[in-house]
PDB file of C-alpha atoms and ligand atoms in Angstrom:
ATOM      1  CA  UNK A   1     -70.938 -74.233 167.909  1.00 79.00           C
ATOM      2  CA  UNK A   2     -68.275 -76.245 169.177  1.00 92.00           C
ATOM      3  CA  UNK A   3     -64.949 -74.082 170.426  1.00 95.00           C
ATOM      4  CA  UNK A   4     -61.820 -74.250 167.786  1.00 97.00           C
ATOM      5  CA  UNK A   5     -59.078 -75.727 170.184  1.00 98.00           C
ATOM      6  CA  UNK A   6     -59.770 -78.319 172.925  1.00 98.00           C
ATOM      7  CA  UNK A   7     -56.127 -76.983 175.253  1.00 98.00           C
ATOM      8  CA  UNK A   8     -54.779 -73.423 175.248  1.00 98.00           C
ATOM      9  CA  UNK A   9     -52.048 -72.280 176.703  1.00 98.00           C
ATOM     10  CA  UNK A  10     -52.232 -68.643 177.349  1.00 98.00           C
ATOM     11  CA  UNK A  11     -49.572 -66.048 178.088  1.00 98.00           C
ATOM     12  CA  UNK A  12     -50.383 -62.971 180.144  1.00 98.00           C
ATOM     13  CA  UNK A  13     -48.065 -60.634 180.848  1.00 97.00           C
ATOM     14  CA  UNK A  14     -47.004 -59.285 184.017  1.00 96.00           C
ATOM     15  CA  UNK A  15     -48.006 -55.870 182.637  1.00 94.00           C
ATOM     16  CA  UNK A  16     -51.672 -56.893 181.475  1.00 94.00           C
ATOM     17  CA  UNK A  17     -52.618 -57.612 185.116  1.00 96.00           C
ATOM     18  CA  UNK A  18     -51.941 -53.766 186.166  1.00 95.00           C
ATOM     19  CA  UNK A  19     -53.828 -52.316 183.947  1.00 90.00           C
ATOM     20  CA  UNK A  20     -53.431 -48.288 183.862  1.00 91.00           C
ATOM     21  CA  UNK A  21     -51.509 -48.513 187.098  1.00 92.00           C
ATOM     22  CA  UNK A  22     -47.715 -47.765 187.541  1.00 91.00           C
ATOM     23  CA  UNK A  23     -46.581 -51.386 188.948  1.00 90.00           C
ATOM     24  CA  UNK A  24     -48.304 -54.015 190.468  1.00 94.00           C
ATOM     25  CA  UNK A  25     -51.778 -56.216 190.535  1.00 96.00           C
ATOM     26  CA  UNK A  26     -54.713 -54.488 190.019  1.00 96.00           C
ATOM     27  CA  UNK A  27     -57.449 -56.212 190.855  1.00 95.00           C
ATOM     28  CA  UNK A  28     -60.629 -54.832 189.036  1.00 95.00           C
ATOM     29  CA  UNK A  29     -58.299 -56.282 185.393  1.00 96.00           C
ATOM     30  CA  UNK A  30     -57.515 -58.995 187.075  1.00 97.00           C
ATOM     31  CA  UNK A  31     -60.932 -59.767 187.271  1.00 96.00           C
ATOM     32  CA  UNK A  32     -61.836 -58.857 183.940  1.00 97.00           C
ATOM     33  CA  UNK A  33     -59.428 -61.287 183.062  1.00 97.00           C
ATOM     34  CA  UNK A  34     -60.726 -64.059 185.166  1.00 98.00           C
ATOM     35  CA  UNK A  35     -64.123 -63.647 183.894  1.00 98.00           C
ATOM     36  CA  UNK A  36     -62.883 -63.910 180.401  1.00 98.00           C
ATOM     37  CA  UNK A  37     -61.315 -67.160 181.029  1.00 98.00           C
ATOM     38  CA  UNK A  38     -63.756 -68.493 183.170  1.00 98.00           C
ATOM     39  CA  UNK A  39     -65.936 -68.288 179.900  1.00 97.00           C
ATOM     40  CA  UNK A  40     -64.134 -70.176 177.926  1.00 97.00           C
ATOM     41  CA  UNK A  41     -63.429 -72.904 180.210  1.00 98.00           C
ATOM     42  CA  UNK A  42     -66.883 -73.494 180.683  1.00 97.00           C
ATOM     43  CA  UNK A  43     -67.401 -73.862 176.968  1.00 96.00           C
ATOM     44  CA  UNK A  44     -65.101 -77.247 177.955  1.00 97.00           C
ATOM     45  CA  UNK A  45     -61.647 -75.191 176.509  1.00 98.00           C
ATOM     46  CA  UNK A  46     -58.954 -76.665 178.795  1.00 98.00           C
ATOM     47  CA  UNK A  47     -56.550 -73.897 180.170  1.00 98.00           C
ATOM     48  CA  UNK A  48     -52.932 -73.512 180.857  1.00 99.00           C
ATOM     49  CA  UNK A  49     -51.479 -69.682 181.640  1.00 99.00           C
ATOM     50  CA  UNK A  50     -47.836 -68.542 182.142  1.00 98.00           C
ATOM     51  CA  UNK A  51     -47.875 -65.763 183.887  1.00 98.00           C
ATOM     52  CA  UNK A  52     -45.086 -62.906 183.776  1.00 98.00           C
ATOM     53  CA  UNK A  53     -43.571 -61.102 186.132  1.00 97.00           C
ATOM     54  CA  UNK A  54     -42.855 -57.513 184.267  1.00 96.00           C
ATOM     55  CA  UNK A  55     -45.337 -55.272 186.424  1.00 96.00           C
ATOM     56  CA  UNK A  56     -43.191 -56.150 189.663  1.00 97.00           C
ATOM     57  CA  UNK A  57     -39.427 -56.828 188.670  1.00 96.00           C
ATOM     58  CA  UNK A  58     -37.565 -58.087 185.570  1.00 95.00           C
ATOM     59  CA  UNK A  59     -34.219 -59.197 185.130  1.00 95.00           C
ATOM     60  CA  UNK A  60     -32.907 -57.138 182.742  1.00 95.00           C
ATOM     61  CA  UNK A  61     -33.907 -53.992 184.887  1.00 95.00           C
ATOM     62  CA  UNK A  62     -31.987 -55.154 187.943  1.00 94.00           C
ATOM     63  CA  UNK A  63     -29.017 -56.098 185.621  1.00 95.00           C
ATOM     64  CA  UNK A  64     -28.878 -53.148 184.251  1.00 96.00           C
ATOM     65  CA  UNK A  65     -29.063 -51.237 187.189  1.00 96.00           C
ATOM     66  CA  UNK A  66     -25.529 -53.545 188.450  1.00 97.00           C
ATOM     67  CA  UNK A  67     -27.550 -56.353 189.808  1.00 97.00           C
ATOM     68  CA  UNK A  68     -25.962 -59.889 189.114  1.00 98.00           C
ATOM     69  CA  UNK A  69     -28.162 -60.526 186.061  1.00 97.00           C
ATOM     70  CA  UNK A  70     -28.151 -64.398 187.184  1.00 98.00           C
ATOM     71  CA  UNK A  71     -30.136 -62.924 190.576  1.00 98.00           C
ATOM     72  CA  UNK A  72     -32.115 -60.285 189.262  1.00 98.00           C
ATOM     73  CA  UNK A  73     -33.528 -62.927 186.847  1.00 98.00           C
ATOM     74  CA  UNK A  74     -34.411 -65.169 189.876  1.00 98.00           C
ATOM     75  CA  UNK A  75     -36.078 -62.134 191.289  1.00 98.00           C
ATOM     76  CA  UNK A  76     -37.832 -61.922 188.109  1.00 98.00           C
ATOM     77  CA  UNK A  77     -39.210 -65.457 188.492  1.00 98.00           C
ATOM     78  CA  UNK A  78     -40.207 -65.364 192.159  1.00 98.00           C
ATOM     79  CA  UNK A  79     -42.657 -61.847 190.780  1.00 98.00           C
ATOM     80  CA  UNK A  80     -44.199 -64.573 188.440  1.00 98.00           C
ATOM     81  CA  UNK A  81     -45.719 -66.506 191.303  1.00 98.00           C
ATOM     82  CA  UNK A  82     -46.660 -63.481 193.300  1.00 98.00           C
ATOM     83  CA  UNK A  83     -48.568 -62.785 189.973  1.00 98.00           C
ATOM     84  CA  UNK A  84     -49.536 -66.616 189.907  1.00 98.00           C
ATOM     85  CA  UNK A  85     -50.744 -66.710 193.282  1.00 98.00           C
ATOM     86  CA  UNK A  86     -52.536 -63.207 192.964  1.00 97.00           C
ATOM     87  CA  UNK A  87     -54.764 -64.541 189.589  1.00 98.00           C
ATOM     88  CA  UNK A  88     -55.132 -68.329 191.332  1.00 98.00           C
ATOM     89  CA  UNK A  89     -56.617 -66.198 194.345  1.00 97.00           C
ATOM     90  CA  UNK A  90     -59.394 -64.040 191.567  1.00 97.00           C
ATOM     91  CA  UNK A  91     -60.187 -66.934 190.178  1.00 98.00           C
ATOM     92  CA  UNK A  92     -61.194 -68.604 193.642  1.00 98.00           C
ATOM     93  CA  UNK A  93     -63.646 -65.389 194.321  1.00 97.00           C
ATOM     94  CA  UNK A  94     -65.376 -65.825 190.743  1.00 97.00           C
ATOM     95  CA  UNK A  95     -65.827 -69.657 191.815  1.00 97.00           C
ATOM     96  CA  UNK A  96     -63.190 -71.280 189.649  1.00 97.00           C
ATOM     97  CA  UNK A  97     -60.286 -73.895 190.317  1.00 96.00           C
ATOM     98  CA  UNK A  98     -57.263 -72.877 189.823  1.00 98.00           C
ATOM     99  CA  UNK A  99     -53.755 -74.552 190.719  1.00 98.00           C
ATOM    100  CA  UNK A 100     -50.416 -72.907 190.428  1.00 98.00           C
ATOM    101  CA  UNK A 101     -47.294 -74.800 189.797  1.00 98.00           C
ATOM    102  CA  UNK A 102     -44.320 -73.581 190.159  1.00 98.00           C
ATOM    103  CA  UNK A 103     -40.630 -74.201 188.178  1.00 98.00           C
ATOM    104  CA  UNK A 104     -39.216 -73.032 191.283  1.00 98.00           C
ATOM    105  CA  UNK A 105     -39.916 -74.764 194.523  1.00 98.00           C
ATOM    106  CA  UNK A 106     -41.689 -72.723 196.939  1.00 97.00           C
ATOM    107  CA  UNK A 107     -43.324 -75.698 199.076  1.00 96.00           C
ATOM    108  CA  UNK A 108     -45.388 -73.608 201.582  1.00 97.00           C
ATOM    109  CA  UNK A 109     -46.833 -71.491 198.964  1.00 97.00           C
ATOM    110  CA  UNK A 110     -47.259 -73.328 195.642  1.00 98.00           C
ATOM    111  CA  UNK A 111     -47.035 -76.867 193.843  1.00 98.00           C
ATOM    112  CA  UNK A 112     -44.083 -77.976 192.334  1.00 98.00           C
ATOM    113  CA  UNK A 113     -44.173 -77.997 188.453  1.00 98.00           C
ATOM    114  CA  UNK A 114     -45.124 -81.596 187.664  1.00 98.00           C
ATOM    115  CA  UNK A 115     -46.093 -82.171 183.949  1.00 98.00           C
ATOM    116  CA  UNK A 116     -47.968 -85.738 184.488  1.00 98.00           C
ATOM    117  CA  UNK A 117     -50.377 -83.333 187.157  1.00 98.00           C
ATOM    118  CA  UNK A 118     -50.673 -80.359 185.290  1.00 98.00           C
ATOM    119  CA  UNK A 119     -51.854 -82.346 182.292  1.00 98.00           C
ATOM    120  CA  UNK A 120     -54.598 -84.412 184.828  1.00 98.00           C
ATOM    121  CA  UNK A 121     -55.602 -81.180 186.722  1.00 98.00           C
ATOM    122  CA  UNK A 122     -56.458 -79.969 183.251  1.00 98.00           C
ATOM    123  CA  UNK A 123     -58.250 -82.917 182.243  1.00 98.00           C
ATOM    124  CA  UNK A 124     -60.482 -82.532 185.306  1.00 98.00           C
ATOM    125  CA  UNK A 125     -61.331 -78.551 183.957  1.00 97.00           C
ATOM    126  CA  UNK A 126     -59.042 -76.797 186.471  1.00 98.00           C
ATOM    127  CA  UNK A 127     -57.170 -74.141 185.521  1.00 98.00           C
ATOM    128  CA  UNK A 128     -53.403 -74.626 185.507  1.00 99.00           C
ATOM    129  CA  UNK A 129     -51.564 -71.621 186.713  1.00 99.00           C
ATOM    130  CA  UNK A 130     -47.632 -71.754 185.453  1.00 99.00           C
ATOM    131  CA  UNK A 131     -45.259 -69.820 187.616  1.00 98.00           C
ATOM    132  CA  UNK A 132     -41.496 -69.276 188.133  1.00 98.00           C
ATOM    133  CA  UNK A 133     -41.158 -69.101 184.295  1.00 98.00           C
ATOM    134  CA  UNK A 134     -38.887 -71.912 183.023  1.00 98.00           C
ATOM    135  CA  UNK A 135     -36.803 -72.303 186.242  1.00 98.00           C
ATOM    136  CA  UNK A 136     -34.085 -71.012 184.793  1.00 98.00           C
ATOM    137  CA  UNK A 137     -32.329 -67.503 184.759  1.00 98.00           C
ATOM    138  CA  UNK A 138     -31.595 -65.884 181.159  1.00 98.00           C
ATOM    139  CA  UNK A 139     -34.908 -66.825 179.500  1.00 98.00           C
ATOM    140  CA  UNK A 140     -38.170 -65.676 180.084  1.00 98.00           C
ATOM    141  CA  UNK A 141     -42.192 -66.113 180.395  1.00 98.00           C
ATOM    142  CA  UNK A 142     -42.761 -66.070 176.705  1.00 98.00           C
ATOM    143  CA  UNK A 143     -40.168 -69.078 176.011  1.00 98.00           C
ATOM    144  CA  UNK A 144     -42.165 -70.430 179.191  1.00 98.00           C
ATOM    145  CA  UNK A 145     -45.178 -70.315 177.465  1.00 98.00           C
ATOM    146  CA  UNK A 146     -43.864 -72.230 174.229  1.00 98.00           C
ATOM    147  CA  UNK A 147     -42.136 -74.999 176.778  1.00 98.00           C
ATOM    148  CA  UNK A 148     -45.289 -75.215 178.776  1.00 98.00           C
ATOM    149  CA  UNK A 149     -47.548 -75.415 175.479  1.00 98.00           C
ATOM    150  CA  UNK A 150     -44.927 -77.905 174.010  1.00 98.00           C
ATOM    151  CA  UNK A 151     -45.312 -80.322 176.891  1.00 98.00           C
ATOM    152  CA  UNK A 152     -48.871 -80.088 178.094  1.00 98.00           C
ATOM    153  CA  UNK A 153     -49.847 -80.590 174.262  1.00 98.00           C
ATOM    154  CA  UNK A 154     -51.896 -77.730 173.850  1.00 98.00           C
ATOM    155  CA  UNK A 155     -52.758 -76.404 170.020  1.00 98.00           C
ATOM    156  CA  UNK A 156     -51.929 -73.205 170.337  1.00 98.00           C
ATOM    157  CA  UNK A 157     -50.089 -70.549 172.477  1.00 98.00           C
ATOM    158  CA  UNK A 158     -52.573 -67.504 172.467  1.00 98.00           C
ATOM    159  CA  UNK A 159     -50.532 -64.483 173.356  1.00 98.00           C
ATOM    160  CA  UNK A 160     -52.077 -62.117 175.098  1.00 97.00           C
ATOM    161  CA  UNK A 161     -50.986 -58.224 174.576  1.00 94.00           C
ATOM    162  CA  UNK A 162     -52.297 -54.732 174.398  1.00 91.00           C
ATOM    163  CA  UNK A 163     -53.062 -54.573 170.232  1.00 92.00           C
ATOM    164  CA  UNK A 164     -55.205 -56.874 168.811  1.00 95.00           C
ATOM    165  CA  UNK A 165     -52.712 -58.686 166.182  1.00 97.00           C
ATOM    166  CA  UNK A 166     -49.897 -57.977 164.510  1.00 97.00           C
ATOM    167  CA  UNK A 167     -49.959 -55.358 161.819  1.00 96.00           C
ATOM    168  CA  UNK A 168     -47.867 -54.209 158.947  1.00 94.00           C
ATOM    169  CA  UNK A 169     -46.930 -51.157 160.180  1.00 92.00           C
ATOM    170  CA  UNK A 170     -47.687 -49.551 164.346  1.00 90.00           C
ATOM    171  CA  UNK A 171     -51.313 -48.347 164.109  1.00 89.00           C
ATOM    172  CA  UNK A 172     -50.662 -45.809 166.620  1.00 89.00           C
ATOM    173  CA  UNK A 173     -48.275 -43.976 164.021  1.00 93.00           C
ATOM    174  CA  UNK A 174     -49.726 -45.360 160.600  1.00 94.00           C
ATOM    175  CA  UNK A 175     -53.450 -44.927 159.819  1.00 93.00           C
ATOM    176  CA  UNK A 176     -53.529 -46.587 156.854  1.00 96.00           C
ATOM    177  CA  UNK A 177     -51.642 -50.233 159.234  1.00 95.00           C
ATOM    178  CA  UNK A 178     -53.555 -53.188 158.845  1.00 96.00           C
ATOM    179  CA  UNK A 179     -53.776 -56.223 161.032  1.00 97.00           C
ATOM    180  CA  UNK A 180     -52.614 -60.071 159.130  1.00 97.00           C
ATOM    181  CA  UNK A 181     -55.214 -62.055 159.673  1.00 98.00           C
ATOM    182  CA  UNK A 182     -52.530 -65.047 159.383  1.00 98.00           C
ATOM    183  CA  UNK A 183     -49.078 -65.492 158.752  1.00 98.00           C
ATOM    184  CA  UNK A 184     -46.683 -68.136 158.517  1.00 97.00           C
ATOM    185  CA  UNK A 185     -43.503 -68.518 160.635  1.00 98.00           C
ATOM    186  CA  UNK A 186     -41.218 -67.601 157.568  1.00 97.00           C
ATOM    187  CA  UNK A 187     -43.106 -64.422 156.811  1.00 96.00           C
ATOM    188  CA  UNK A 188     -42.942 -63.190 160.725  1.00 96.00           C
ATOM    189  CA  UNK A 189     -39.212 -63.351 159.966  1.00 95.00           C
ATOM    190  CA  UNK A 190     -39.014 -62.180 156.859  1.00 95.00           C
ATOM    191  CA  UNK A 191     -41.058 -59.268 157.713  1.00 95.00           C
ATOM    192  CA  UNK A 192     -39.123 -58.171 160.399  1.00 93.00           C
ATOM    193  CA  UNK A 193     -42.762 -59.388 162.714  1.00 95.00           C
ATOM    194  CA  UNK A 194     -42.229 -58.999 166.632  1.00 91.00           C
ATOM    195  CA  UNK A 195     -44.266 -62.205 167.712  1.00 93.00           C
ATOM    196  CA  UNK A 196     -42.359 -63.473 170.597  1.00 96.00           C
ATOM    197  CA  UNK A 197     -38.928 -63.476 171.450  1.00 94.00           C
ATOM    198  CA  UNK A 198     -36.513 -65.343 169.576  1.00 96.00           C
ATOM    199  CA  UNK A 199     -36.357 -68.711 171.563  1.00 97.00           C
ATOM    200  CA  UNK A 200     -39.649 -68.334 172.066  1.00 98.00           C
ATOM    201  CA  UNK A 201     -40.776 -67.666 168.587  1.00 98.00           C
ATOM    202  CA  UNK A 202     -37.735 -71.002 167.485  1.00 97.00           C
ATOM    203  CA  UNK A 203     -39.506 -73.753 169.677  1.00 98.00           C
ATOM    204  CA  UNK A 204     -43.283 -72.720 168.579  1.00 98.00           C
ATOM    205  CA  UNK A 205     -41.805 -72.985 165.117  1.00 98.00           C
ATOM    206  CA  UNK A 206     -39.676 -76.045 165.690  1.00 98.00           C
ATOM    207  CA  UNK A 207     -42.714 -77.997 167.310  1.00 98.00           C
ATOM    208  CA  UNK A 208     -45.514 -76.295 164.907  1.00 98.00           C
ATOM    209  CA  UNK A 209     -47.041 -75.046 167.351  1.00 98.00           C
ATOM    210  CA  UNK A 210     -49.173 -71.858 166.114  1.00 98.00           C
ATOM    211  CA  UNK A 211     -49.222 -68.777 167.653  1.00 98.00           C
ATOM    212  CA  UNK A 212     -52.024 -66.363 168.169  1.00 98.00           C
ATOM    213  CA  UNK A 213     -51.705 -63.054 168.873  1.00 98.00           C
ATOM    214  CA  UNK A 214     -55.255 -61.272 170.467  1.00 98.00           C
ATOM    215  CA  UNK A 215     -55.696 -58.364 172.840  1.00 97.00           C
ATOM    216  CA  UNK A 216     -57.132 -59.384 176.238  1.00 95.00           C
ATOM    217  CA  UNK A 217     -58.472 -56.219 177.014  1.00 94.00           C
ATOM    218  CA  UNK A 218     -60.892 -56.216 173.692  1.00 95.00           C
ATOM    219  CA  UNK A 219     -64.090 -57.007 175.167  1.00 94.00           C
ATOM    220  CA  UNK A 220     -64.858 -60.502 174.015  1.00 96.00           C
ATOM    221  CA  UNK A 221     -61.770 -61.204 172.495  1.00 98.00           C
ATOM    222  CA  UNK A 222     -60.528 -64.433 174.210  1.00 98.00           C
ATOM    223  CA  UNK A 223     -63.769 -65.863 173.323  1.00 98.00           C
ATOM    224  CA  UNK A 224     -63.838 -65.311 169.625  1.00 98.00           C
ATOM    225  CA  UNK A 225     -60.380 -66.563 169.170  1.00 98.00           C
ATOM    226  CA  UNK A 226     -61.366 -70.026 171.364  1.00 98.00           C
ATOM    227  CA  UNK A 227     -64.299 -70.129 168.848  1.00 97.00           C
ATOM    228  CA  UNK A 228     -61.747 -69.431 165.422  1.00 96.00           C
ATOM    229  CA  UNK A 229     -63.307 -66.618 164.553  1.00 97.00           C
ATOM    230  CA  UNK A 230     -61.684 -63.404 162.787  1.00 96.00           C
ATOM    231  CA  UNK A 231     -59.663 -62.357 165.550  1.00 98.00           C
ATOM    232  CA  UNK A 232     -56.276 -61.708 166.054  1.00 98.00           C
ATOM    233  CA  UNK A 233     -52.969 -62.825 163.864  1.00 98.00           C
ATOM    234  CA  UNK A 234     -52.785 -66.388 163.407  1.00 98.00           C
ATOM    235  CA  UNK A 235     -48.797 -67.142 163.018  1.00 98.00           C
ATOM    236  CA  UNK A 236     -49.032 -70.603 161.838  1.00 97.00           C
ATOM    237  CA  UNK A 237     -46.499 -73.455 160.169  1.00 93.00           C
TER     238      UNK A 237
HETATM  239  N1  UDP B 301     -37.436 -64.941 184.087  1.00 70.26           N
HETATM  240  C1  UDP B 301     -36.365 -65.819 184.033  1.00 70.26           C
HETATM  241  N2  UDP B 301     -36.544 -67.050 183.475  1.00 70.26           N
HETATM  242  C2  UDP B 301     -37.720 -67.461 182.946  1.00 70.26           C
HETATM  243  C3  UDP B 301     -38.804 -66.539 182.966  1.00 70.26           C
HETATM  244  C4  UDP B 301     -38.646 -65.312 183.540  1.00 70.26           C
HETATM  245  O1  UDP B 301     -35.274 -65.495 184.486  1.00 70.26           O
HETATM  246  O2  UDP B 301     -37.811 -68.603 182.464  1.00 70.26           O
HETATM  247  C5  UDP B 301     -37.292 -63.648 184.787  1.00 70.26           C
HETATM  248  C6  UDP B 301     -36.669 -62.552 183.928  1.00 70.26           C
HETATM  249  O3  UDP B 301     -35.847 -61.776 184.770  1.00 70.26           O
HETATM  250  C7  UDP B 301     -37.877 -61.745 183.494  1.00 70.26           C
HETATM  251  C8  UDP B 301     -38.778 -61.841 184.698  1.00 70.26           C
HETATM  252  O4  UDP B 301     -38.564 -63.166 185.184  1.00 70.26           O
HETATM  253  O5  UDP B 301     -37.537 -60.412 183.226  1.00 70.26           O
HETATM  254  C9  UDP B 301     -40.234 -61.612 184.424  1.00 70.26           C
HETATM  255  O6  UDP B 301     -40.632 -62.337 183.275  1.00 70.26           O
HETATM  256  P1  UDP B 301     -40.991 -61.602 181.892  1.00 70.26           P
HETATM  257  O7  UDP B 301     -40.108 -60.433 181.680  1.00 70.26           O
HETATM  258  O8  UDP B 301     -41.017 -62.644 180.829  1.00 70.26           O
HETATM  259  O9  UDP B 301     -42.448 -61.122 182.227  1.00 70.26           O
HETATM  260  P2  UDP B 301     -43.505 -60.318 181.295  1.00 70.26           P
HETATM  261  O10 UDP B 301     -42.735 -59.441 180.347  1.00 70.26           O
HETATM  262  O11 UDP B 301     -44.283 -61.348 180.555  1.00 70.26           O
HETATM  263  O12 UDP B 301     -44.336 -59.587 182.289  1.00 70.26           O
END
């Protein structure tokens, strides 16, 4: 059976790469997570990732600990290519291409972010590695991922998180919660539905771009969604 989307664009967050740990990269999830991809790129899924920065620094910490927001958020985006460089580096060990480009320039460490490239390195089967967030201070990896999914034409952002979907009510506090299999963008707001943030959320809608919200540590999970099966919340046009 042939996979569901022929370009993803996948958004991990800082926090999924350290697993049960306090801060940081750790590396057995990371690999979990490179294994997972690795699978569906070799089904012939091409693969973009933005890559947070939330399990080394964010912005809105520093700021509100009396940091110039402005430079706390730049210290937010250089932890995104620690992260980037960290996952680029797993993916080497399980035998996989991976190139990082950055929206900040960091010659010596990582490519600059150049659209026309991206789009060939993905065309070739590499995985593209997104880092530095948008470039800019005052937004962050999620409205990265809708930009970056925008522009490298992929069909859907799959947004990777701890709960498998998005459900009417917490399932930690409400038995009886049960996960949408699919919404539409109108009913996310209506309901009151955390999907992304709000820019985020505005430019996925704006471009139709859907949105699919899947837990990457459900074993098997990344796959089924590549192949459109059950699996997840869909938040479509
Ligand atoms: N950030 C930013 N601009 C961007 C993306 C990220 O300033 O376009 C900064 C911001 O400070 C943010 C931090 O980088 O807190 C880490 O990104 P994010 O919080 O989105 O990471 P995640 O929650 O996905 O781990």
């Amino acid at each position: 059976m042939a996979a569901a989307y022929k370009r993803i664009l996948l958004k991990l967050s800082g926090e999924a790469l350290m697993g049960d740990d306090a801060y940081g990269i750790n590396q057995s999830v990371v690999s979990g997570i490179v294994a997972d991809v690795a699978e569906v790129s070799r089904l012939g899924v091409e693969v973009g990732i933005v890559i947070g920065g939330g399990n080394i620094f964010r912005g809105m910490a520093g700021a509100a600990s009396g940091m110039d927001r402005a430079t706390a958020d730049y210290m937010g985006m250089l932890a995104t290519i620690m992260n980037a460089m960290a996952l680029a580096d797993a993916f080497r060990v399980a035998g996989v291409t991976a190139r990082v480009q950055s929206a900040l320039k960091c010659d010596q460490v990582v490519e600059p972010y150049i659209r026309g490239k991206a789009i060939r390195y993905l065309e070739e089967g590499r995985i593209v590695i997104f880092a530095a967030g948008t470039g800019n201070p005052f937004f962050t990896t999620d409205t990265a991922a809708a930009l970056r999914g925008v522009e490298i034409g992929a069909e859907v952002v799959l947004k990777a998180t701890k709960v498998d979907g998005i459900y009417t009510a917490d399932p930690k506090k409400d038995p009886a919660a049960t996960r949408y299999a699919t919404v539409n963008f109108d009913e996310a707001i209506s309901r009151n539905l955390q999907v992304m943030d709000a820019t985020a959320f505005a430019l996925c809608r704006d471009q139709k771009l859907p949105i699919k919200v899947f837990s990457i540590f459900k074993p098997g999970a990344l796959r089924r969604v590549v192949m459109g099966e059950d699996e997840g919340t869909l938040v479509h046009i």
